[in-house]
mmCIF file of C-alpha atoms and ligand atoms in Angstrom:
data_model
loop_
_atom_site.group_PDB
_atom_site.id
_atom_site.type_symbol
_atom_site.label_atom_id
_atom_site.label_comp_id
_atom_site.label_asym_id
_atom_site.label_seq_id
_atom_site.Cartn_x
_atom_site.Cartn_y
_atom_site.Cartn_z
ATOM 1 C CA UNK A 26 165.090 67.378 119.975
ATOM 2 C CA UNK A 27 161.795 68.991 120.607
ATOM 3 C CA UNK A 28 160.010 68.730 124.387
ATOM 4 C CA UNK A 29 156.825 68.225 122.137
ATOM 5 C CA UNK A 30 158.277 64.575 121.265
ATOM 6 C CA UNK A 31 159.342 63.974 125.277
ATOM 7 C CA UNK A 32 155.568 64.146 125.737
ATOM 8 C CA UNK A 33 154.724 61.611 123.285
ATOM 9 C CA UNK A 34 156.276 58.662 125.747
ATOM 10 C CA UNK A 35 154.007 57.589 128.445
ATOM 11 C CA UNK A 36 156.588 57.306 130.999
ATOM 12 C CA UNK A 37 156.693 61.272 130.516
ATOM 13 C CA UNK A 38 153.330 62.310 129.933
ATOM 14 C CA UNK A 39 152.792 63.501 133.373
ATOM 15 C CA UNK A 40 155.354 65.626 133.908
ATOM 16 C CA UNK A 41 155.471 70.073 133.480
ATOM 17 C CA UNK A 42 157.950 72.025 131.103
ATOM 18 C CA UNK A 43 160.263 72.152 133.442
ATOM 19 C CA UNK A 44 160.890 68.717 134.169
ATOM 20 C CA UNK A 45 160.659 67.821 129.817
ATOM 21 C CA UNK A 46 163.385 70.243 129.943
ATOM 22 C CA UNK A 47 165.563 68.804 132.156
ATOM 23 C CA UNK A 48 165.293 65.446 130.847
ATOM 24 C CA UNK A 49 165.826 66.708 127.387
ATOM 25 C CA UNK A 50 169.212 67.658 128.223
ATOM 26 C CA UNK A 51 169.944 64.517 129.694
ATOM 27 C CA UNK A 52 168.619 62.085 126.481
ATOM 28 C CA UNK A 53 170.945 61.545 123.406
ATOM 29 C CA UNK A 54 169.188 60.811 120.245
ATOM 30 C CA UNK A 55 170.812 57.772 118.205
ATOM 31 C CA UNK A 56 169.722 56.538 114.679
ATOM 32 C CA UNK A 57 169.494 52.577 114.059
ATOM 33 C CA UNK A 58 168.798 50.866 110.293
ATOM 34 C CA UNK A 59 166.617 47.960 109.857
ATOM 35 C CA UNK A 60 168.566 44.365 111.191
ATOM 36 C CA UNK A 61 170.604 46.799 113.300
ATOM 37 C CA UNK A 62 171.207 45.791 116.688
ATOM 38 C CA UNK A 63 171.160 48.257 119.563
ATOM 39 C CA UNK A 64 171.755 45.619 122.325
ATOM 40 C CA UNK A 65 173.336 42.132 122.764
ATOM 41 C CA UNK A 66 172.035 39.709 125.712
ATOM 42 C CA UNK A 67 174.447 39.262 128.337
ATOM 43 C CA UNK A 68 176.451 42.443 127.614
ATOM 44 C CA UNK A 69 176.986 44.985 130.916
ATOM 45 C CA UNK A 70 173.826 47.745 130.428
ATOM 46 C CA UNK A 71 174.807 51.503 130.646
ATOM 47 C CA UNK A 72 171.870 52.733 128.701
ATOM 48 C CA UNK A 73 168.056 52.364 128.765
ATOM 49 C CA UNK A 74 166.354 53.640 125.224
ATOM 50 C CA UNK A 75 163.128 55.388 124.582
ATOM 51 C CA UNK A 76 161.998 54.476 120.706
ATOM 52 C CA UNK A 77 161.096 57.902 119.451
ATOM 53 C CA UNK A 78 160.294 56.349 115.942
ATOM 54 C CA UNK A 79 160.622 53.063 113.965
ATOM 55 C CA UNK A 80 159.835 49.300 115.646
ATOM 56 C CA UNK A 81 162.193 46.895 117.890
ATOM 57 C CA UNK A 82 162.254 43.223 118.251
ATOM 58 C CA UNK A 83 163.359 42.180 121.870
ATOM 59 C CA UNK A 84 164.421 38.576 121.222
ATOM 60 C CA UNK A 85 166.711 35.454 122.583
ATOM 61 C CA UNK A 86 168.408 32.707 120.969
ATOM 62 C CA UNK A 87 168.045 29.251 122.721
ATOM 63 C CA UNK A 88 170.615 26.683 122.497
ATOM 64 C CA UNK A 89 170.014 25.487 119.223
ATOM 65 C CA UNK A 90 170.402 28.448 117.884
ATOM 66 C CA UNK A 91 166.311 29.502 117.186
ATOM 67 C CA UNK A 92 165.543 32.918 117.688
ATOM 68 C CA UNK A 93 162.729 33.660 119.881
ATOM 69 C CA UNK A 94 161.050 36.644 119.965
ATOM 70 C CA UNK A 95 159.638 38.189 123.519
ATOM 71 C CA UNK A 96 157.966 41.149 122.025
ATOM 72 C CA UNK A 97 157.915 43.785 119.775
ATOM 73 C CA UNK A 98 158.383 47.553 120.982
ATOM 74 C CA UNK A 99 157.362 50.494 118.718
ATOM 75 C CA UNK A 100 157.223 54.625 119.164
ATOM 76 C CA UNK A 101 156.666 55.727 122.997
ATOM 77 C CA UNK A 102 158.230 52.163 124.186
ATOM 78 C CA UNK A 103 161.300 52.039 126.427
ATOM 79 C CA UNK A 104 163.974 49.305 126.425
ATOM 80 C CA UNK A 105 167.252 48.342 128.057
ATOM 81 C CA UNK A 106 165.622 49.981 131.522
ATOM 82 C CA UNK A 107 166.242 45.800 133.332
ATOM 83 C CA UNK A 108 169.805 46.021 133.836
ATOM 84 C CA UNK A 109 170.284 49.253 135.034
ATOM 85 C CA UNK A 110 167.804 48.295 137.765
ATOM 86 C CA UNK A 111 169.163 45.271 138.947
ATOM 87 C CA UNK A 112 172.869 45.587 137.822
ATOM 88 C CA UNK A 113 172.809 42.725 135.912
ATOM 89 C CA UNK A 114 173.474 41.845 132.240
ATOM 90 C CA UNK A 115 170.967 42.309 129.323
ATOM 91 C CA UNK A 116 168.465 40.131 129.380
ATOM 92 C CA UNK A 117 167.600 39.641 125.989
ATOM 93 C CA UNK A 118 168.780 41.496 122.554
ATOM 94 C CA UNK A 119 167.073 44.077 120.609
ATOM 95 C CA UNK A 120 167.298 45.035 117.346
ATOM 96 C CA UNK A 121 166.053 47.631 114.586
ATOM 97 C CA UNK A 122 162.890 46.049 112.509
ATOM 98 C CA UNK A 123 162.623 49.446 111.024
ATOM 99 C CA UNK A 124 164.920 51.976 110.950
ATOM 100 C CA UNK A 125 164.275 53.565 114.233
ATOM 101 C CA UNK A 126 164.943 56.779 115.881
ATOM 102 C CA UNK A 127 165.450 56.295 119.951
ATOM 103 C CA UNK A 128 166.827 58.414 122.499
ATOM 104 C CA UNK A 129 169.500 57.424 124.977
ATOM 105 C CA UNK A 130 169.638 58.101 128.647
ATOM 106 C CA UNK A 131 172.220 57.027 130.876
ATOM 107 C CA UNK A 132 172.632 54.564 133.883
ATOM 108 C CA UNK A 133 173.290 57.397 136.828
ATOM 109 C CA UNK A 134 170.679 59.935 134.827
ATOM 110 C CA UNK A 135 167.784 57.316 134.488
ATOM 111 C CA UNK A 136 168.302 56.485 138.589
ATOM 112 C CA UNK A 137 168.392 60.145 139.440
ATOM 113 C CA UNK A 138 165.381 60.676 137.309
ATOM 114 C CA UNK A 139 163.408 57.827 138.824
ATOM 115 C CA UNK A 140 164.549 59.145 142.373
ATOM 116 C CA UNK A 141 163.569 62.907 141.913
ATOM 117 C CA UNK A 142 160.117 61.965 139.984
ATOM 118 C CA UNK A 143 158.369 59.289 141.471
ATOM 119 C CA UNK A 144 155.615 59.582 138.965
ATOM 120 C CA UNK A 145 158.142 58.527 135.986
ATOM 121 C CA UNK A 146 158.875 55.332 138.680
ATOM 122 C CA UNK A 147 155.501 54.985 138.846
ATOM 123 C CA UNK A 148 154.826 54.631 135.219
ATOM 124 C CA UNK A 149 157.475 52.758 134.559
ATOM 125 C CA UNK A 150 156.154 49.843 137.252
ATOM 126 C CA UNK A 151 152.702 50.136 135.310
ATOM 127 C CA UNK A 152 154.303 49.550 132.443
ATOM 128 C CA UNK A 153 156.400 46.163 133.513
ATOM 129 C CA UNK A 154 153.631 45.007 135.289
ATOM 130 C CA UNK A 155 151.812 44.895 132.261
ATOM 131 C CA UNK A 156 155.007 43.445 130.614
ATOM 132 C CA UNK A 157 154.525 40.604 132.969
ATOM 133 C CA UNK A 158 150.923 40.162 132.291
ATOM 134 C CA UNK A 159 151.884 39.825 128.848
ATOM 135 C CA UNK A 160 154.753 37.216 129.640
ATOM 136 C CA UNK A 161 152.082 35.395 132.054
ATOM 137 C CA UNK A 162 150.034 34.416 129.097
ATOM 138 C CA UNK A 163 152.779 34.031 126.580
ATOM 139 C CA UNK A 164 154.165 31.500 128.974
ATOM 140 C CA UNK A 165 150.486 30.137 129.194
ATOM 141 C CA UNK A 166 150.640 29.518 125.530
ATOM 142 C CA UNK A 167 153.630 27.695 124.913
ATOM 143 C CA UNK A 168 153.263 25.465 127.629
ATOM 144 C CA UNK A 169 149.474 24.574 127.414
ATOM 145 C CA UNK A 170 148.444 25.090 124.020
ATOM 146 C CA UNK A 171 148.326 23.392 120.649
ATOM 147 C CA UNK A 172 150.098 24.917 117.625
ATOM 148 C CA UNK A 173 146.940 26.712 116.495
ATOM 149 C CA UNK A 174 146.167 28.143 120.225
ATOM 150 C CA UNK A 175 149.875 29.507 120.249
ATOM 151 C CA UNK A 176 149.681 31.144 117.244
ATOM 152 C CA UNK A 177 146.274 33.072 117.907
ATOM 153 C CA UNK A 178 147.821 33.732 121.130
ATOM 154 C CA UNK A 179 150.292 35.569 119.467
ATOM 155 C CA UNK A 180 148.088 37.255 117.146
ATOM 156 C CA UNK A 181 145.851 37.968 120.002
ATOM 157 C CA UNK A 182 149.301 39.627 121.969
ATOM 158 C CA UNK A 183 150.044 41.524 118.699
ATOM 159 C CA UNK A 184 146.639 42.975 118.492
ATOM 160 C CA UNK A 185 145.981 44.379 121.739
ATOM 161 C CA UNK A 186 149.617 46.320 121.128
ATOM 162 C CA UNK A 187 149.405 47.391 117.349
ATOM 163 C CA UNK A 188 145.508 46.733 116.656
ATOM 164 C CA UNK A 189 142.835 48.959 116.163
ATOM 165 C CA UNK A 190 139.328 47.424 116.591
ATOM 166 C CA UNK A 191 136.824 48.651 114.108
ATOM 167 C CA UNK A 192 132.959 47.149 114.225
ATOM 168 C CA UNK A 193 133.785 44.015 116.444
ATOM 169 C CA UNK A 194 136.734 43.131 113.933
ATOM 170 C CA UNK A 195 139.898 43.922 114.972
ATOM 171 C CA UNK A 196 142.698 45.164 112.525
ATOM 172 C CA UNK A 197 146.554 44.594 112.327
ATOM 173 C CA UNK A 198 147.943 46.651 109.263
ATOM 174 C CA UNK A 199 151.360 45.427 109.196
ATOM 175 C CA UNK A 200 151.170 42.135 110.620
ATOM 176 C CA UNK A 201 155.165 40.821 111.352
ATOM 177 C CA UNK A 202 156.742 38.792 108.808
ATOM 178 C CA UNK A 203 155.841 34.548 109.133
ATOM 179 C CA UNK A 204 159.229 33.971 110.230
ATOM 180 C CA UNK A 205 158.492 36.554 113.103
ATOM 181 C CA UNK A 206 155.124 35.329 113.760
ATOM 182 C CA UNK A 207 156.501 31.759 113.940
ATOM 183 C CA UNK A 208 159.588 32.915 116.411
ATOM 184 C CA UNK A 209 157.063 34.829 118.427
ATOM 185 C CA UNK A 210 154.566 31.770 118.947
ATOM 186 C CA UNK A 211 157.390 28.681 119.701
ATOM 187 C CA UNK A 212 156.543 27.491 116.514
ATOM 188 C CA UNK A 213 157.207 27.367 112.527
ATOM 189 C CA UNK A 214 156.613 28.808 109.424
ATOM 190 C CA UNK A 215 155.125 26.011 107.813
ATOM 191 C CA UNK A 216 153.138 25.721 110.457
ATOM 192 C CA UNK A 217 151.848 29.092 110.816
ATOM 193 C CA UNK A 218 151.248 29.133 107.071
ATOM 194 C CA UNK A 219 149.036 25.921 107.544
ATOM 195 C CA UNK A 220 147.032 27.415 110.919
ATOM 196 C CA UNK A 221 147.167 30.779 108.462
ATOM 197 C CA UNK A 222 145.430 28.737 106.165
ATOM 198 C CA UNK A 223 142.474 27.228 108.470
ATOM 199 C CA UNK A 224 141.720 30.244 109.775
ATOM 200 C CA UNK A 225 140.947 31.841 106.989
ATOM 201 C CA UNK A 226 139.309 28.716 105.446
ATOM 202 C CA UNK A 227 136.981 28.940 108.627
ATOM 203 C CA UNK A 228 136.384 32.879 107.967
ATOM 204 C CA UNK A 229 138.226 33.421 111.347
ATOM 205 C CA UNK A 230 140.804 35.986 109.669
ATOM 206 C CA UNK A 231 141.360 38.162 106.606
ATOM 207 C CA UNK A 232 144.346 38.691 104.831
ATOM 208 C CA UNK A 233 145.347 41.240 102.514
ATOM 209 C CA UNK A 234 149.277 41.399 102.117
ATOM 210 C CA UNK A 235 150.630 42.492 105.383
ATOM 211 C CA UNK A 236 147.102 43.862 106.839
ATOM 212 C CA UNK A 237 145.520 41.015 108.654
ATOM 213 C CA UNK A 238 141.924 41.487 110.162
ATOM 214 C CA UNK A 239 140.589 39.345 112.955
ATOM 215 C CA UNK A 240 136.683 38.778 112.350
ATOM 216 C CA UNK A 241 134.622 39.180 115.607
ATOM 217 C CA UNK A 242 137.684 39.481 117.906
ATOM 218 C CA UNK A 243 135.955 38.874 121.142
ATOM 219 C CA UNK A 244 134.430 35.436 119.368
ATOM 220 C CA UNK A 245 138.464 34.640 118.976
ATOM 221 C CA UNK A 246 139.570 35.951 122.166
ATOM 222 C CA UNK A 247 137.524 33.716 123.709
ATOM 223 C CA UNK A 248 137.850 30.800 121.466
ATOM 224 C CA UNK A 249 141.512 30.765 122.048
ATOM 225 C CA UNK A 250 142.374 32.652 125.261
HETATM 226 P P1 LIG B 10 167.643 44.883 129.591
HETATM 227 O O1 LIG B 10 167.686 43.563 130.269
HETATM 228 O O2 LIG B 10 168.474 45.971 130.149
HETATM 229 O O3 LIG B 10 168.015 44.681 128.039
HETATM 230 C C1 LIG B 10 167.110 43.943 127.222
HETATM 231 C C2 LIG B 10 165.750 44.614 127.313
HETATM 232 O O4 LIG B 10 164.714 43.943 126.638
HETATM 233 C C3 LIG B 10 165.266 44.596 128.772
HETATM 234 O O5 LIG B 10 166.123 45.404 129.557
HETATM 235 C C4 LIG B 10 163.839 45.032 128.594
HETATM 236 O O6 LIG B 10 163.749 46.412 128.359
HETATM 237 C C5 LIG B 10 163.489 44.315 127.288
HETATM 238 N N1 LIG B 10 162.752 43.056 127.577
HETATM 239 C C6 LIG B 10 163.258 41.888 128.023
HETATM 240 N N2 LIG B 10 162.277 40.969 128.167
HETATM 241 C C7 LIG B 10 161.119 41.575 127.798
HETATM 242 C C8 LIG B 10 159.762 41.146 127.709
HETATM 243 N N3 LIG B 10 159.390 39.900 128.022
HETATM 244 N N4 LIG B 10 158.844 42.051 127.287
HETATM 245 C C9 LIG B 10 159.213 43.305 126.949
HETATM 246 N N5 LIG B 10 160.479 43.765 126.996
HETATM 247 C C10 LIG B 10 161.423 42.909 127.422
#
């Protein structure tokens, strides 16, 4: 594995040659195909993961079985880094949406590393804070808001991640499956076919297979946020 890809994840970009170095000998790079899973909730955590290529769902099942989806983690993401912190069990699963290229670093490694380079701590806590943020509003969403509000909410989550905004519109190019969309926004398919539907009836969206564009995004943000 090259140093040049180290850079590439935020958690790393401040750091010298040296440092890349050591951390390069520390990582092991592991392969995962599409509906793989790399981690099971409530299993003991050894490993945290840095995706180096491909896309991850993090998701739980609830009681009945539904599959909900937390987030979705691409190239430069970490994962798995919750229960080596706090010694306690996964806290959700993840598995390959694509197949995915990560690298591995271990429990006593990824404490060391956080101990001898406080600016890879500090990035890290930007990082979940922003996770938190993110849950902040998803929690928002289910609780408050009507089936259309939830699922622009979680159009609106997957566009500040993935999207790129181009003349006021904002752009998803691979937007996640219906399925996904409907596990990600507490809701389901049907339904996010028939909000799908009204939105672009009302010129909100554009579709166009898998690339969806959001017309005026700051109009939407604030219709729905
Ligand atoms: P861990 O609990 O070790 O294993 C599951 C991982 O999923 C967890 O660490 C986090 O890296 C990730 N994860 C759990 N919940 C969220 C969330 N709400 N947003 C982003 N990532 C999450």
């Amino acid at each position: 594995m090259q140093i040049s890809l180290l850079k590439r994840v935020p958690i790393f970009s401040n750091l010298g040659e040296e440092e890349l170095e050591k951390i390069r000998t520390l990582c092991v790079t592991k392969h995962y195909l599409k509906d793989q899973l790399i981690l099971i909730e409530q299993d003991i955590g050894n490993s945290m993961f840095l995706i180096q290529k491909g896309r991850v769902k993090v998701f739980r099942m609830t009681e009945d079985g539904r599959e909900v989806i937390l987030t979705i983690l691409e190239d430069g993401d970490f994962f798995g880094e919750l229960s080596l912190l706090d010694e306690k069990e996964r806290s959700a699963s993840v598995m390959a949406i694509e197949n995915s290229e990560v690298l591995l670093l271990r429990r006593g490694d990824f404490l060391r590393l956080l101990e001898e380079y406080p600016q890879i701590a500090i990035s890290l806590l930007k990082e979940l804070a922003a996770r938190i943020r993110r849950s902040d509003t998803q929690i928002k969403s289910l609780s408050l808001q009507d089936a259309m509000g939830r699922v622009a909410s979680a159009l609106i989550r997957i566009a500040d991640v993935h999207g790129k905004e181009i003349d006021r519109n904002m752009i998803i190019t691979r937007v996640p499956l219906q399925q996904d969309l409907a596990n990600m926004a507490g809701t389901s398919r049907e339904t996010i076919s028939r909000v799908f539907k009204y939105f672009e009836d009302e010129g909100l969206i554009h579709r166009d297979g898998r690339k969806l564009t959001i017309q005026n995004y700051s109009r939407f943000k604030r219709m729905f946020q």
